[in-house]
Short mmCIF file of C-alpha atoms and ligand atoms in Angstrom, two decimals:
data_model
loop_
_atom_site.label_atom_id
_atom_site.label_comp_id
_atom_site.label_asym_id
_atom_site.label_seq_id
_atom_site.Cartn_x
_atom_site.Cartn_y
_atom_site.Cartn_z
CA MET A 300 -34.37 48.71 33.47
CA ALA A 301 -31.71 46.79 34.99
CA LEU A 302 -30.09 43.52 35.79
CA ARG A 303 -30.36 41.92 39.07
CA ASN A 304 -27.87 39.70 40.71
CA ILE A 305 -29.66 36.20 41.26
CA LEU A 306 -29.26 34.83 44.83
CA THR A 307 -28.64 31.21 45.43
CA TYR A 308 -29.97 29.04 48.28
CA GLU A 309 -27.46 30.11 50.94
CA GLU A 310 -28.72 33.21 51.27
CA ASP A 311 -31.31 33.70 54.11
CA VAL A 312 -33.55 36.33 52.35
CA LEU A 313 -34.54 33.02 49.85
CA HIS A 314 -35.84 31.14 52.90
CA LYS A 315 -38.29 34.12 54.12
CA VAL A 316 -42.13 34.59 54.12
CA CYS A 317 -42.58 37.94 51.69
CA ARG A 318 -44.49 40.64 52.35
CA GLU A 319 -47.47 42.04 50.53
CA VAL A 320 -47.23 44.56 47.97
CA THR A 321 -49.44 47.60 48.86
CA GLU A 322 -48.32 50.35 46.39
CA PHE A 323 -48.93 49.82 42.75
CA ASP A 324 -46.43 52.33 41.88
CA SER A 325 -43.72 53.38 39.38
CA LYS A 326 -41.37 51.47 42.31
CA LEU A 327 -43.43 48.41 41.49
CA ALA A 328 -43.09 48.59 37.71
CA THR A 329 -39.54 49.31 37.93
CA LEU A 330 -39.13 45.85 40.26
CA LEU A 331 -41.07 43.95 37.44
CA ASP A 332 -39.06 45.57 34.47
CA ASP A 333 -36.22 44.59 35.92
CA MET A 334 -37.28 40.98 36.93
CA HIS A 335 -38.25 40.71 33.52
CA GLU A 336 -34.99 41.49 31.86
CA THR A 337 -33.24 39.53 34.48
CA LEU A 338 -35.08 36.41 33.84
CA THR A 339 -34.82 36.59 29.98
CA GLU A 340 -31.21 37.33 30.68
CA SER A 341 -30.56 34.34 33.09
CA GLY A 342 -32.45 31.88 30.20
CA GLY A 343 -34.55 30.67 32.96
CA VAL A 344 -38.63 30.31 32.97
CA GLY A 345 -39.72 32.14 36.44
CA LEU A 346 -38.25 34.74 38.59
CA ALA A 347 -39.52 35.70 42.24
CA ALA A 348 -38.78 38.70 44.06
CA PRO A 349 -36.67 36.89 46.93
CA GLN A 350 -34.38 35.54 44.32
CA ILE A 351 -32.73 39.25 43.96
CA GLY A 352 -33.30 40.06 47.39
CA ILE A 353 -36.52 41.79 47.75
CA LEU A 354 -39.09 40.26 50.26
CA ARG A 355 -41.91 40.86 48.33
CA ARG A 356 -44.97 39.20 46.61
CA VAL A 357 -43.82 39.38 43.16
CA VAL A 358 -43.42 36.96 40.55
CA VAL A 359 -42.59 37.05 36.82
CA ALA A 360 -42.88 34.11 34.27
CA GLU A 361 -42.48 33.75 30.73
CA TYR A 362 -42.42 30.33 28.63
CA ASP A 363 -43.88 29.68 25.18
CA ASP A 364 -44.40 33.15 24.30
CA GLN A 365 -46.36 33.73 27.13
CA TYR A 366 -45.77 36.22 30.12
CA TYR A 367 -47.10 36.69 33.43
CA GLU A 368 -46.84 38.91 36.06
CA LEU A 369 -48.20 37.96 39.11
CA ILE A 370 -48.56 40.29 42.55
CA ASN A 371 -49.68 38.88 45.36
CA PRO A 372 -50.33 35.57 44.26
CA VAL A 373 -52.68 32.87 45.82
CA ILE A 374 -53.84 29.62 44.74
CA VAL A 375 -57.30 29.43 45.25
CA GLU A 376 -58.07 25.80 43.52
CA LYS A 377 -55.80 22.64 43.08
CA LYS A 378 -56.59 19.75 40.37
CA GLY A 379 -54.98 16.54 39.96
CA SER A 380 -51.18 15.86 39.93
CA GLN A 381 -47.96 15.36 38.10
CA ARG A 382 -44.93 13.87 39.06
CA VAL A 383 -42.38 17.02 37.76
CA VAL A 384 -38.32 17.37 37.44
CA GLU A 385 -37.50 21.10 38.56
CA GLY A 386 -34.65 23.22 38.59
CA CYS A 387 -34.39 26.50 39.99
CA LEU A 388 -32.05 29.39 39.00
CA SER A 389 -31.20 29.40 43.24
CA CYS A 390 -30.42 26.07 43.31
CA PRO A 391 -28.25 25.80 40.51
CA GLY A 392 -27.28 22.02 39.06
CA GLN A 393 -29.62 20.52 41.40
CA ASN A 394 -32.64 19.19 39.63
CA CYS A 395 -35.43 17.70 41.74
CA VAL A 396 -38.36 15.15 41.42
CA LEU A 397 -41.47 16.45 43.12
CA THR A 398 -45.24 16.29 42.75
CA ARG A 399 -47.16 19.16 41.74
CA PRO A 400 -50.94 19.66 40.94
CA GLN A 401 -52.06 19.12 37.34
CA LYS A 402 -54.07 22.12 37.40
CA VAL A 403 -54.07 25.52 39.53
CA THR A 404 -56.13 28.27 39.42
CA VAL A 405 -54.41 31.62 40.93
CA LYS A 406 -55.69 35.13 41.63
CA ALA A 407 -53.46 37.80 41.89
CA LYS A 408 -53.14 41.70 41.15
CA ASN A 409 -51.31 42.75 37.70
CA ARG A 410 -49.02 45.80 38.10
CA PHE A 411 -51.92 48.54 38.33
CA GLY A 412 -52.83 46.53 41.09
CA GLU A 413 -56.08 44.93 39.50
CA ASP A 414 -57.56 41.58 40.02
CA VAL A 415 -56.52 38.67 37.67
CA LYS A 416 -57.45 35.31 37.59
CA TYR A 417 -55.66 32.13 35.64
CA LEU A 418 -56.00 28.72 35.02
CA PHE A 419 -52.56 27.28 34.73
CA SER A 420 -52.14 23.46 33.60
CA GLY A 421 -49.12 21.16 33.11
CA PHE A 422 -45.86 22.99 33.11
CA TRP A 423 -47.55 26.08 33.65
CA ALA A 424 -48.99 24.80 37.13
CA LYS A 425 -45.96 23.48 38.35
CA LEU A 426 -44.18 26.70 37.06
CA ALA A 427 -46.67 28.77 38.98
CA CYS A 428 -46.32 26.61 42.14
CA HIS A 429 -42.69 26.77 42.19
CA GLU A 430 -42.80 30.82 41.89
CA ILE A 431 -45.21 31.00 44.75
CA ASP A 432 -43.58 28.82 46.88
CA HIS A 433 -40.47 31.11 46.82
CA LEU A 434 -42.63 33.40 48.29
CA ASP A 435 -43.14 31.70 51.49
CA GLY A 436 -39.37 30.57 51.25
CA VAL A 437 -39.82 27.59 50.04
CA LEU A 438 -37.30 26.11 47.54
CA ILE A 439 -37.60 22.74 45.50
CA ILE A 440 -34.64 21.57 47.47
CA ASP A 441 -36.70 21.75 50.53
CA ILE A 442 -39.67 19.87 49.30
CA LYS A 443 -38.48 17.52 46.68
CA GLU A 444 -38.92 13.41 46.88
CA LYS A 445 -34.91 13.23 45.90
CA PHE A 446 -32.77 14.89 43.67
CA TYR A 447 -33.32 13.73 39.94
CA ASP A 448 -31.06 11.02 38.59
CA PRO A 449 -31.40 10.79 34.66
CA LYS A 450 -30.34 6.88 34.90
CA THR A 451 -33.69 5.99 37.02
CA ASP A 452 -35.79 8.81 36.08
CA LYS A 453 -35.71 8.72 31.97
CA ASN A 454 -39.23 9.21 31.86
CA LEU A 455 -39.54 12.23 33.95
CA LYS A 456 -37.44 14.52 31.66
CO1 CO B 778 -37.04 28.92 41.57
#
């Protein structure tokens, strides 16, 4: 396994649409393992492949002792809404206020190319949406309602 360099929003690669994964091979496994290690080292909760310069639809996320690998993820259902504060490893120091669904159903593949389906709610719903946005070149600073202000947005964080 190897640590990868996390890119920030100035890089073009973070604003592009990623391609689907078609080969579920050892190269993909290495990418996933490297992404997991890089995420752990970063102290973050989610990492998408374009954040390490790879234009593929691959996401890893880990929070509260749960770890997911999402390959070619698609949100097939959204329910409700929540106003949230989000940060991003690629937008250091720029916390944003935005609105996300309260619940999302995500269909994806696992590292073996098998179909998986997850229902995410609350924190996990916003995390899944945030990471899947990365695969379409969308960052929180592109879709924010405003930057987070701890003085006026006390209830949001
Ligand atoms: Co991010």
